[in-house]
Coordinates of C-alpha atoms in Angstrom, one line a residue:
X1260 CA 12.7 -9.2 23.0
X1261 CA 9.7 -7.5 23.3
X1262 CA 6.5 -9.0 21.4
X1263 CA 4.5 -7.0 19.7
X1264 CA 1.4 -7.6 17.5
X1265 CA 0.5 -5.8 14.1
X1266 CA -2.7 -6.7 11.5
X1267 CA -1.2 -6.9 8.3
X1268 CA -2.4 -7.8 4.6
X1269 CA -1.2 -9.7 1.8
X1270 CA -2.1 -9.2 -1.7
X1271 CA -1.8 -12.3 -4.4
X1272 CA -1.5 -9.8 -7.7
X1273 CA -2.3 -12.6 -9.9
X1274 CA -5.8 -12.5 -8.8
X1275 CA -6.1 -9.1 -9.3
X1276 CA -8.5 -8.5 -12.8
X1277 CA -8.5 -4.7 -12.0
X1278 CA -11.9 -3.7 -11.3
X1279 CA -11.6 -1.4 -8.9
X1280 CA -14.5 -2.4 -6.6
X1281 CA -12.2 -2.0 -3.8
X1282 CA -11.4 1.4 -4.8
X1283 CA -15.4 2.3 -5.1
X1284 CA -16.6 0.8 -2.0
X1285 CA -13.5 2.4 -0.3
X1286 CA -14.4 5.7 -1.2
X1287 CA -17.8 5.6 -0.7
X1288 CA -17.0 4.2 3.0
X1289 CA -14.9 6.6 3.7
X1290 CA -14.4 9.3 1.4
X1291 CA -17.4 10.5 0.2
X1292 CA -17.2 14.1 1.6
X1293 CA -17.0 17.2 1.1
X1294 CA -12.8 18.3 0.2
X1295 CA -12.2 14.6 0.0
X1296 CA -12.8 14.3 -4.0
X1297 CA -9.5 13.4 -5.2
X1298 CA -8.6 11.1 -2.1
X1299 CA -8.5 7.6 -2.7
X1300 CA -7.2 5.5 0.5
X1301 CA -7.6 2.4 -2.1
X1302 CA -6.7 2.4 -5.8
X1303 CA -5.7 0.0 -8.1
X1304 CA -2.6 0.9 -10.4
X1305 CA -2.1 -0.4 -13.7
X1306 CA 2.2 -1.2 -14.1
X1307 CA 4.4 -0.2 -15.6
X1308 CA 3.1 3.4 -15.3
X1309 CA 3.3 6.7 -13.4
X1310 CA 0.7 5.7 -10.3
X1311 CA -1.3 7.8 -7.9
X1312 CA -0.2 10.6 -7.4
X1313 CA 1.7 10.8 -10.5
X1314 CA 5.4 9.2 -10.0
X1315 CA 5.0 9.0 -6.3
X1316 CA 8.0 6.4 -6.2
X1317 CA 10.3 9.3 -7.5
X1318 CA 12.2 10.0 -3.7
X1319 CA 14.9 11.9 -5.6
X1320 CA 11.5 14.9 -6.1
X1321 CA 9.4 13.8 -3.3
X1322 CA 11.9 13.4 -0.1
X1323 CA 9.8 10.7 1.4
X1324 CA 10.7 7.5 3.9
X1325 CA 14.2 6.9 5.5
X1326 CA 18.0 7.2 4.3
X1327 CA 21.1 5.8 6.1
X1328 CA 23.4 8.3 7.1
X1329 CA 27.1 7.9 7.1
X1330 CA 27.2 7.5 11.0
X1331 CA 24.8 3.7 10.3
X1332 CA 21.7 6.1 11.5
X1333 CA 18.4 6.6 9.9
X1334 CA 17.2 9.9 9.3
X1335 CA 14.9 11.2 7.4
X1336 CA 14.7 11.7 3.7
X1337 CA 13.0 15.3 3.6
X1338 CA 15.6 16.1 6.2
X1339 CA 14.9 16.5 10.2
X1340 CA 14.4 18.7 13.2
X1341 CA 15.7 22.0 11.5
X1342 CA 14.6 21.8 7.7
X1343 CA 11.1 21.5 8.9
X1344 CA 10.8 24.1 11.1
X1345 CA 12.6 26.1 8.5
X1346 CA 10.1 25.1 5.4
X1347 CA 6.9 23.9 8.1
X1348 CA 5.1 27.0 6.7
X1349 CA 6.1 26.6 3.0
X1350 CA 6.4 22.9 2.3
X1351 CA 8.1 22.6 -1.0
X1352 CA 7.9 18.6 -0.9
X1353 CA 4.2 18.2 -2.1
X1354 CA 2.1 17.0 -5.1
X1355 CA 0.3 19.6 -6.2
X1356 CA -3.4 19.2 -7.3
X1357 CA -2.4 18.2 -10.7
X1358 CA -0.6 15.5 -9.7
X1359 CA -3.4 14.1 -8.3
X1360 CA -5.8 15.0 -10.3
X1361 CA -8.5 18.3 -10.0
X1362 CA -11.7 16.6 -9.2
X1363 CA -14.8 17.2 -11.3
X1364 CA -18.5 16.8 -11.9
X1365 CA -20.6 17.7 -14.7
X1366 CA -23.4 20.1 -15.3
X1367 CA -25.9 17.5 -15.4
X1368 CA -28.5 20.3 -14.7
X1369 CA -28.3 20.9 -18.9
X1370 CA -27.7 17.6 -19.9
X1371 CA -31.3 17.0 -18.4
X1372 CA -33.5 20.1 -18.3
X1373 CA -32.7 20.9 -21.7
X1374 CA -35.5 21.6 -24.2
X1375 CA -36.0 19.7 -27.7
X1376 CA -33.4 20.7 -30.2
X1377 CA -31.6 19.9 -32.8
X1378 CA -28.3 18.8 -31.5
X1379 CA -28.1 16.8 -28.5
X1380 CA -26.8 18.6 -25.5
X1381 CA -23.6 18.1 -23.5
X1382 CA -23.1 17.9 -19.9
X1383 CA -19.8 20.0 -19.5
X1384 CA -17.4 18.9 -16.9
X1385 CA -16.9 21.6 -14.0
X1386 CA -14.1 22.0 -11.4
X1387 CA -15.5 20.7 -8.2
X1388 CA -12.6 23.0 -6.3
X1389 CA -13.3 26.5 -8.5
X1390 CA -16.6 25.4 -9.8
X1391 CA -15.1 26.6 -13.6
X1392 CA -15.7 24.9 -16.7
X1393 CA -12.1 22.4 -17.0
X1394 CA -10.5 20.5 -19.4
X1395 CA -10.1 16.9 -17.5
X1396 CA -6.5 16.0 -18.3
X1397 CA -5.7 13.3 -15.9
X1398 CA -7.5 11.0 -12.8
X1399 CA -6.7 8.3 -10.3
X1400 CA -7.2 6.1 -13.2
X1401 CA -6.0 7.9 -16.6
X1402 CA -3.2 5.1 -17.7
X1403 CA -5.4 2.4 -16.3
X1404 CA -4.8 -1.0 -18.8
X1405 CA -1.8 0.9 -20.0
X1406 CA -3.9 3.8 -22.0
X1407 CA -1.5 6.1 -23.3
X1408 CA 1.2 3.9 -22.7
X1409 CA 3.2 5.2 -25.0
X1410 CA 3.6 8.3 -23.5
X1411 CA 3.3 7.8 -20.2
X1412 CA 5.3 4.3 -19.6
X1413 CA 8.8 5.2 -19.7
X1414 CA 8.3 7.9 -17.4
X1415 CA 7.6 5.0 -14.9
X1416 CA 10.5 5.6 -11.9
X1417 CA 11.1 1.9 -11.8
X1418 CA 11.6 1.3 -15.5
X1419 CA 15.1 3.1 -14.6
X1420 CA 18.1 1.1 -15.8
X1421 CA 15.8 -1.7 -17.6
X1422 CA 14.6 0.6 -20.3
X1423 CA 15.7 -2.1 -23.1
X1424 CA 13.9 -5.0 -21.4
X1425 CA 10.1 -3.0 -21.2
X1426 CA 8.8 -2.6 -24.4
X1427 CA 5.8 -0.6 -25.6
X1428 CA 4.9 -2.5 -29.1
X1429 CA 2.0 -4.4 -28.5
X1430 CA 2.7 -7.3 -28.9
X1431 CA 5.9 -6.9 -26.4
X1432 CA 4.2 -5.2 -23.6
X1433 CA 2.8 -6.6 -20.8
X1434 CA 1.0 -4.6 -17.5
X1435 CA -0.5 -6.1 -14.1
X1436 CA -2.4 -4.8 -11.5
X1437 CA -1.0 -3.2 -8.2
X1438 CA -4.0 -2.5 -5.6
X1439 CA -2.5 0.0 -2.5
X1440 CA -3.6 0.9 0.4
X1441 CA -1.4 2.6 3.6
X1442 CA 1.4 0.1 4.7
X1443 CA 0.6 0.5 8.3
X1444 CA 4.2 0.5 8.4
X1445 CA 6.6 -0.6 11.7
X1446 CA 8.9 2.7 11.1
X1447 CA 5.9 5.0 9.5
X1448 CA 7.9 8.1 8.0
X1449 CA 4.5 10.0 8.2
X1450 CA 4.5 10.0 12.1
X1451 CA 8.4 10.8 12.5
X1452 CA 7.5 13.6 10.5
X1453 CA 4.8 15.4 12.0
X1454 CA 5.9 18.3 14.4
X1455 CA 2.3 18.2 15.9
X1456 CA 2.1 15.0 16.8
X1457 CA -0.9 13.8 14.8
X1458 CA 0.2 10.8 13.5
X1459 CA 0.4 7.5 15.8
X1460 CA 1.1 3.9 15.7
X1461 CA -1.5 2.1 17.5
X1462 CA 0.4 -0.1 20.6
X1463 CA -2.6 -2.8 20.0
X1464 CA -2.7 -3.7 16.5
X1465 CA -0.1 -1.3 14.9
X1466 CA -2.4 0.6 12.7
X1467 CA -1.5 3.8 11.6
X1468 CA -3.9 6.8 12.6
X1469 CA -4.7 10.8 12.4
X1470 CA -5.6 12.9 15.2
X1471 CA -8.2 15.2 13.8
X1472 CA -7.6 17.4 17.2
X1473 CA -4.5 17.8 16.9
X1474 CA -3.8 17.7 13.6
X1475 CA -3.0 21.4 12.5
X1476 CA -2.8 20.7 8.5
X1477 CA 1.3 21.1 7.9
X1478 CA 1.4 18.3 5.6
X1479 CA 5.1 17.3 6.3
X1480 CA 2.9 13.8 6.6
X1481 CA 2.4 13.8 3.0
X1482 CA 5.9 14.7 2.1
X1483 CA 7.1 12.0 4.8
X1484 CA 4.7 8.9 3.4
X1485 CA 7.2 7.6 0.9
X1486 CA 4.0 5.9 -0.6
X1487 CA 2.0 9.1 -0.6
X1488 CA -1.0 7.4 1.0
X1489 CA -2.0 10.5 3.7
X1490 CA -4.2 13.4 2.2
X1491 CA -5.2 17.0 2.7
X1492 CA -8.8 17.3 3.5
X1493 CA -9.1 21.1 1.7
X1494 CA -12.5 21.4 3.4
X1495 CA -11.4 21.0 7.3
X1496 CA -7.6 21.5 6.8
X1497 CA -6.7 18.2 8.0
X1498 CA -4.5 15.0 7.0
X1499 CA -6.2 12.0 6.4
X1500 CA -5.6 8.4 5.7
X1501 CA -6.6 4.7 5.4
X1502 CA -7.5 3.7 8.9
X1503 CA -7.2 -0.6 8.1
X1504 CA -11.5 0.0 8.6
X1505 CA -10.3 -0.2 12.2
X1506 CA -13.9 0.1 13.2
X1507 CA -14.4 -3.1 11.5
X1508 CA -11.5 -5.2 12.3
X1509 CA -12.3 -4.1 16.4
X1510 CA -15.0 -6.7 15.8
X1511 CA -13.6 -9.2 13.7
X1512 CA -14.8 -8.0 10.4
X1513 CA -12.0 -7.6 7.3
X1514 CA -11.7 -4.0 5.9
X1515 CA -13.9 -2.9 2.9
X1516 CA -11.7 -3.5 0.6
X1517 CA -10.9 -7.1 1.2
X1518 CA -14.6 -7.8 1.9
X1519 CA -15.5 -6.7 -1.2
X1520 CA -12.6 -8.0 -3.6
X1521 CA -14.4 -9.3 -6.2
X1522 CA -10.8 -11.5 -7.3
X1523 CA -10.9 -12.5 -3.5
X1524 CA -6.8 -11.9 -3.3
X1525 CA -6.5 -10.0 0.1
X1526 CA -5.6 -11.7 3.2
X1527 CA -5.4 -10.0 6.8
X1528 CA -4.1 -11.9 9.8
X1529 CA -2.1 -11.2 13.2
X1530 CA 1.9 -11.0 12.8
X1531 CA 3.8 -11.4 16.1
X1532 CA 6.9 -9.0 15.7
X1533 CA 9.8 -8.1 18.1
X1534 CA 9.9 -4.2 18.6
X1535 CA 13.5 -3.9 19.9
X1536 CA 14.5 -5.2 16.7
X1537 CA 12.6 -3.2 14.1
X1538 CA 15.0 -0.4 14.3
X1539 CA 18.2 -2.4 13.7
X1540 CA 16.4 -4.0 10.8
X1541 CA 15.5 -0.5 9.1
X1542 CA 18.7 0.4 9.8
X1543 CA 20.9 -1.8 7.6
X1544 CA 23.7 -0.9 5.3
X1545 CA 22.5 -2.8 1.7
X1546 CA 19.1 -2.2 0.4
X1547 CA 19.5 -5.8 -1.1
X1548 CA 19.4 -7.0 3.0
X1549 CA 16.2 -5.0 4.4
X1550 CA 13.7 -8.1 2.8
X1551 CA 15.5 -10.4 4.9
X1552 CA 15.9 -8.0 8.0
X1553 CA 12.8 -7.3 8.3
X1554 CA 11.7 -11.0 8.3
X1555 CA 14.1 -11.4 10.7
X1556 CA 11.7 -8.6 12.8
X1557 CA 8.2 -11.7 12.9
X1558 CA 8.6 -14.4 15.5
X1559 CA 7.2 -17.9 15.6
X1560 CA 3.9 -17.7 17.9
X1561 CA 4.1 -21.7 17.6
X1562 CA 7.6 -20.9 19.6
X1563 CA 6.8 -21.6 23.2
X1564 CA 9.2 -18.5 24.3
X1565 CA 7.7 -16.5 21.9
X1566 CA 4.6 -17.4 22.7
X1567 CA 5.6 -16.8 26.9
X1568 CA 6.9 -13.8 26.0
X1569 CA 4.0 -12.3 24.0
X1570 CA 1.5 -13.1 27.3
X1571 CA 4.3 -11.1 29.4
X1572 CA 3.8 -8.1 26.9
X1573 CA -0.1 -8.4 27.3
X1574 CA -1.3 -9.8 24.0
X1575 CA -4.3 -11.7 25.0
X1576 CA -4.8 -15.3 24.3
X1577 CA -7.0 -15.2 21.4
X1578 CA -4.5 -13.0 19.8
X1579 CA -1.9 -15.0 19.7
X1580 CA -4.0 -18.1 18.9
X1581 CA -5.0 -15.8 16.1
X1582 CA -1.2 -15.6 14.9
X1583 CA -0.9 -18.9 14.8
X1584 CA -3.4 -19.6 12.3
X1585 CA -2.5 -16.2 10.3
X1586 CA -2.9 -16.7 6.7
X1587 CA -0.2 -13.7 6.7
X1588 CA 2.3 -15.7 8.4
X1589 CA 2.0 -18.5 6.5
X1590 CA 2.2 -16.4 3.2
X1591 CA 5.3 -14.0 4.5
X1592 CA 6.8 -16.7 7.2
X1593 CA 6.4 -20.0 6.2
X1594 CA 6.0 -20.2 2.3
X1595 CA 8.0 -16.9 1.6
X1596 CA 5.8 -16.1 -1.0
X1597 CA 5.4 -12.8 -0.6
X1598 CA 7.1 -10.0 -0.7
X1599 CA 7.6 -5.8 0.7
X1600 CA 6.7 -3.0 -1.4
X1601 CA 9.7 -0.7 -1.9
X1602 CA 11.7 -2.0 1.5
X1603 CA 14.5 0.2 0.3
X1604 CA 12.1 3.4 1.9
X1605 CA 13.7 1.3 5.3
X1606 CA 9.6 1.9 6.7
X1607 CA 9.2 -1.7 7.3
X1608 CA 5.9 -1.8 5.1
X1609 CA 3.3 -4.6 6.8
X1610 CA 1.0 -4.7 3.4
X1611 CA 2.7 -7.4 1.2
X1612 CA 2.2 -8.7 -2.2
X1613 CA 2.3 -12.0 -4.4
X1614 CA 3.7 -11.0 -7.5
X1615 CA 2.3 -12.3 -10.5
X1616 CA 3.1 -15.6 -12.4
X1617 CA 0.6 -15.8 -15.3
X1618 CA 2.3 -14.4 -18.1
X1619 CA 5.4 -16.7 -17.6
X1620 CA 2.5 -19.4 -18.7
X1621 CA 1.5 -16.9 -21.8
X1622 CA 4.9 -16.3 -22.7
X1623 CA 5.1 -20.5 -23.0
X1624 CA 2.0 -21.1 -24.6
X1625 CA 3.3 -18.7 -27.4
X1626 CA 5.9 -21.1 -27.8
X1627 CA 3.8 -23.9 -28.3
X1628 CA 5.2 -25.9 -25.3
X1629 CA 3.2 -27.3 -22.3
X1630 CA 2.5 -24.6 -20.0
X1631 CA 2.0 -26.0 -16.5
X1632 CA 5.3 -28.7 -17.1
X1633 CA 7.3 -27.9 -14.2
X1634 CA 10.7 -27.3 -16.5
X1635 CA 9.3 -25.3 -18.8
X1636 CA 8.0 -23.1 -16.4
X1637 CA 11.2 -22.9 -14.2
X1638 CA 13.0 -22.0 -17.3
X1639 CA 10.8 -19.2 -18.5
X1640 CA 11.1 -17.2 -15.8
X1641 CA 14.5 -15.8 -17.1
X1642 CA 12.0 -14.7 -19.7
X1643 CA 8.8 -14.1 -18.9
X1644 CA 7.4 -10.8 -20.5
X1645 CA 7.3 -9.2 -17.0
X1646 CA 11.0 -8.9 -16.4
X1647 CA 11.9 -9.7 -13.2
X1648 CA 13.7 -7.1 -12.4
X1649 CA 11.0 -4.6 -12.9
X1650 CA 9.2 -6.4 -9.9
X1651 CA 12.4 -6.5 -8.2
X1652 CA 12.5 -3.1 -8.1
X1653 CA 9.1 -2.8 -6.6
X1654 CA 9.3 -5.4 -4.2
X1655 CA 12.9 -6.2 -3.3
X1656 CA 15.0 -3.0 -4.0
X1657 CA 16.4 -4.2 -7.4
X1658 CA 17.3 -8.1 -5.8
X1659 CA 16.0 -10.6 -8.6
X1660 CA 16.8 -13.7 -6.5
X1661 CA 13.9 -13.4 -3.7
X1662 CA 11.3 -12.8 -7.0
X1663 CA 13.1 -15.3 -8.4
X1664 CA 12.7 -18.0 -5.6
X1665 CA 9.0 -16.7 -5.4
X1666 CA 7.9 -17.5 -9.3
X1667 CA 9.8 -21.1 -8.5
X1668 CA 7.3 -21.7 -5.9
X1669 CA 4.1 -20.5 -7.4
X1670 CA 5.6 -22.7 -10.8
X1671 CA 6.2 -25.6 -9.4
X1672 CA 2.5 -25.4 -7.5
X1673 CA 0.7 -25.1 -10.8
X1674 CA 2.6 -27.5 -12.0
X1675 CA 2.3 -30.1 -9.0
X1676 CA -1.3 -29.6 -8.8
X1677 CA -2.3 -30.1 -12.4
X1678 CA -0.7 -33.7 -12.3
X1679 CA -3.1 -34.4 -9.0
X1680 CA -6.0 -32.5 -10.8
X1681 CA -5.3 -35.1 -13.7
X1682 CA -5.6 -37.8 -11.5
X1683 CA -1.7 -38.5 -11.7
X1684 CA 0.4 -39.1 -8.4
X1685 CA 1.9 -36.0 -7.4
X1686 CA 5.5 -35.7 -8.2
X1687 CA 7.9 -34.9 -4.9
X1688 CA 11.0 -33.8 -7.2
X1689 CA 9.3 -30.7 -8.3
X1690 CA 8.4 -30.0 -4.5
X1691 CA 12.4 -30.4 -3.7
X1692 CA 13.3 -28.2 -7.1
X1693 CA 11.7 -25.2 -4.8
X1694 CA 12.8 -26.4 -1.2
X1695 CA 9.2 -27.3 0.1
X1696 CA 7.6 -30.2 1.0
X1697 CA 4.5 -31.4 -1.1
X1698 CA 2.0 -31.2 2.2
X1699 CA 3.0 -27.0 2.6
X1700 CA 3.0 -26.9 -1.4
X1701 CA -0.5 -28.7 -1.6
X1702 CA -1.5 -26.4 1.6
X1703 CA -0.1 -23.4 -0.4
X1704 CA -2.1 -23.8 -3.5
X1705 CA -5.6 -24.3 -0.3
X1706 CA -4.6 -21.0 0.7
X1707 CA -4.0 -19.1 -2.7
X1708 CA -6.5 -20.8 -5.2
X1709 CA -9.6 -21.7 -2.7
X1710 CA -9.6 -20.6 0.5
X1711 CA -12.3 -20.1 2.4
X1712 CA -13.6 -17.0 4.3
X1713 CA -12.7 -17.9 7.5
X1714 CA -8.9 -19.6 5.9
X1715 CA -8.5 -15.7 4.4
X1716 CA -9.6 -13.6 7.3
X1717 CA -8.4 -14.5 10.2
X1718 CA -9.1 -11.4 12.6
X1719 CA -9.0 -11.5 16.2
X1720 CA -11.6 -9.0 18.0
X1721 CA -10.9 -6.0 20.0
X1722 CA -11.3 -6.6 23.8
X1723 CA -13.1 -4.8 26.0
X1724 CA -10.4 -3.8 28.8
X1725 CA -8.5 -2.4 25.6
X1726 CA -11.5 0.1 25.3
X1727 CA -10.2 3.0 26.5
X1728 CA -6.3 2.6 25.5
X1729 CA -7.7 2.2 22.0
X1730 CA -8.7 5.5 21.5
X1731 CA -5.5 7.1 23.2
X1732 CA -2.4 7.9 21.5
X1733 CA -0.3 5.3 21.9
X1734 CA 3.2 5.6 20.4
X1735 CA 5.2 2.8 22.0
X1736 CA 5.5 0.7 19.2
X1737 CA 7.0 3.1 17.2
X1738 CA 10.8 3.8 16.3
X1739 CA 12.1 6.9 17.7
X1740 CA 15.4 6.4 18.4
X1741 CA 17.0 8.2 15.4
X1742 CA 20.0 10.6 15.1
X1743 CA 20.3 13.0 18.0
X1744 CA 22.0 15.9 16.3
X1745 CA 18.1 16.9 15.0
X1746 CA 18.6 15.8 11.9
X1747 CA 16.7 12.1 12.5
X1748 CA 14.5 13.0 15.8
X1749 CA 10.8 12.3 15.9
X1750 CA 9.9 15.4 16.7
X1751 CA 6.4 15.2 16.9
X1752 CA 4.3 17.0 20.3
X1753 CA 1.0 19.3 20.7
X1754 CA 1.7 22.8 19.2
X1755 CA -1.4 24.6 20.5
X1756 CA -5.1 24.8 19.4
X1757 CA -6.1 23.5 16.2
X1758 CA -6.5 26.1 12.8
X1759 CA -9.1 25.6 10.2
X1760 CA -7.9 26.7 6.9
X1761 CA -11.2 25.7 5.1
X1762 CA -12.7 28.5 2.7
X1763 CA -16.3 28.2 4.2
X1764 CA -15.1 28.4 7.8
X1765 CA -12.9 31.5 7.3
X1766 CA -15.8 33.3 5.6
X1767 CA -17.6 32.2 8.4
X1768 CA -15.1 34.1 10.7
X1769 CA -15.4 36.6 8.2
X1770 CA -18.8 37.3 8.9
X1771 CA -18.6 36.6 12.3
X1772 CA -15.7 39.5 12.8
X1773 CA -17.7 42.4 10.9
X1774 CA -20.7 41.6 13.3
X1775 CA -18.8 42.0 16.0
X1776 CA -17.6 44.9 14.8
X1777 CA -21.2 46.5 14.4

């Protein structure tokens, strides 16, 4: 066993009113630069429909995460060793500009220097990457609250095989909100896949960061990241990605998007994790199984080996005080609550997500029924307007009894709580219909419905002998023990100087040459 700790986040999506503050303060943060106008490390997604970049969850066009191969051995999806050396000039695996969306701004210079005249004038949008007049056609945001549902909806990748159960009439339709951010994943795909060695897990905290030395702008990263979460910076010809604020959380600070949630649904907290057992976990046969293998990764800090073991490995004190009282653990561990987005990419994903219960109350209201009556709840889930297996296949690779044993729990929580909010006894039956006792259901509905700052974030800070090893590469925590024919190797290393590709810095050589040539 060998104790590892990770920051991780969980998301309860039925707080989430899709407002996009996260996204705003996110970008401005940290994206608000030049060649960086189409990246969003945060965005919000409105489901069912076609995300950011478009269809991202399509694997069978994009190549990204991990497959099993016929020997039991992950390799990966976009192929190993050999196909990228073959194709690292020429990556056919990307999203093209389009798919994203070409960034604009608007000639506001006319819209307000304009003299008096009959007609008002119009600010015309302009291309921020040619600087030519554009027709916008699409943004992060185009199908946000299912706008052009219609067309767009059933080109949703997870709406395969339930295409009679998601309906577009509207009074049959139903959408939620899906905020994303990088996983910070145990088994990233995006640093297996870069051959210069950019990409690194860090050994403290596990969070998921770019070189910008010696990062040389191949982009097999982007075609690696099954969730599509690293960018091209077009300006300096480098990757880039969400960083978990890591400046902030050093010093015990949550990241700008969870400080800033205006629906307060993000959570951040310490997970203990055994490392020798990630890759066995990634690596097993049904897709159905990787939820539960991967749970089967976290260890008990409350565990007095664990605990032994994770001082052995290093973890300081606070640390592992600091997993104890981990809001994540409690929401992943000890409630199973929450759930994995897209396990079946075998990354081991670390940002995890409440999936949402309120229109199983809608759909009962309709009805004219009691809504928060712990039967009628259970036995609406079967048919709730959000069918289950459409979250299934977000969160549990098409397995509708872990989503199923989730909306039980959150159920019978309303409904426990609004007999003790009425100022009835609390009844333990419904606690038992769920398999919880009524102090860790009470506690759940503490956690989910009013924490408090300090019950939400619970972040341990950075310490100072970790100073230097913080900004190293450090790799260790990684998985890089794949097949050995070249087809599954990490094959990342330095591969020489770094190349700017940027248009301004090549003029700039440009110029540079033809005076050295006078």
């Amino acid at each position: 066993m060998r104790v590892m700790a990770q920051l991780a986040m969980v998301m309860n999506l039925d707080k989430c009113i899709g407002c996009h503050t996260c996204s705003v303060t996110c970008k401005q943060a940290w994206t608000n630069r030049s060649g960086m106008e189409y990246v969003w490390f945060n965005n919000v997604e409105t489901r069912p429909g076609l995300g950011y970049p478009r269809r991202h969850e399509d694997q069978d066009t994009w190549q990204g995460g991990w497959v099993r191969n016929r020997k039991g051995r992950l390799t990966l999806r976009a192929g190993g060793r050999f196909k990228k050396l073959a194709t690292i000039f020429s990556n056919p695996k990307l999203p093209s500009i389009s798919d994203y969306y070409e960034p604009w701004t608007y000639d506001y210079e006319t819209l307000l220097n304009a003299p008096q005249q009959e007609h008002f004038p119009v600010a015309r949008p302009y291309s921020q990457i040619s600087g030519k007049p554009m027709d916008v056609q699409w943004s992060a945001n185009w199908d946000d609250d299912l706008a052009g549902s219609t067309e767009h909806v059933q080109r949703d990748p997870m709406i395969k095989g339930i295409e009679d159960k998601v309906k577009t009439e509207f009074e049959k339709t139903f959408m939620f909100y899906l905020p994303r951010i990088c996983e910070h994943c145990l088994n990233p795909a995006c640093a297996a896949s870069c051959p210069s060695g950019a990409i690194y897990k860090r050994s403290e905290d596990g969070i998921v960061l770019v070189d910008q030395d010696k990062c040389r702008g191949w982009r097999m990263c982007i075609s690696g990241c099954p969730y599509k979460k690293v960018y091209f910076n077009h300006k300096t010809g480098k990757a880039e990605k969400c960083t978990f604020c890591y400046p902030r959380v050093e010093v015990g600070i949550p990241t700008v998007c969870s400080e800033t949630c205006v629906g307060r649904l993000r959570y951040i907290g310490i997970m203990l994790y055994d490392a020798d057992a990630v890759l066995a976990a990634a690596s097993v046969e049904d897709d159905h199984d990787l939820y539960e293998s991967q749970l089967g990764c976290f260890l008990d800090p409350n565990d007095p080996e664990v605990e032994a073991a994770a001082e052995a490995a290093g973890i300081p004190a606070d640390w592992i005080d600091a997993a104890k009282k981990s809001p994540v653990k409690r929401l992943i561990l000890d409630y199973k609550v929450a759930l994995p987005l897209h396990p079946e990419y075998r990354t081991m994903p670390m940002v995890w997500y409440i999936p949402p219960l309120s229109p199983v109350v809608d759909v009962l209201k309709e009805t004219g029924h009691d809504a928060e009556r712990a039967d009628n709840l259970f036995g609406a889930i079967d048919a709730l307007r959000i069918p289950v297996e459409y979250l299934a296949n977000l969160f549990t690779a098409g397995d509708v009894e872990p989503v199923n044993d989730v909306l039980r729990k959150l159920a019978a929580m309303r409904s426990y709580m609004r007999d003790l909010n009425l100022g009835q006894p609390g009844r333990p039956e419904i606690a038992e219909a769920v398999g919880i006792s009524e102090e860790d259901l009470y506690e759940m509905f503490r956690l989910l419905a009013i924490a408090k700052y300090a019950d939400r974030y619970v972040i341990p800070t950075a310490h100072a002998e970790q100073a230097h090893s913080l900004e190293e590469i450090a790799t260790d925590c990684a998985v890089s023990a794949y097949d050995n024919s070249g087809e599954g190797e990490w094959f990342g290393s330095g591969s020489g100087h770094q190349v700017s590709i940027a248009v301004q810095d090549l003029r700039q050589r440009i110029v540079a040459q033809q005076g050295d040539d006078k």
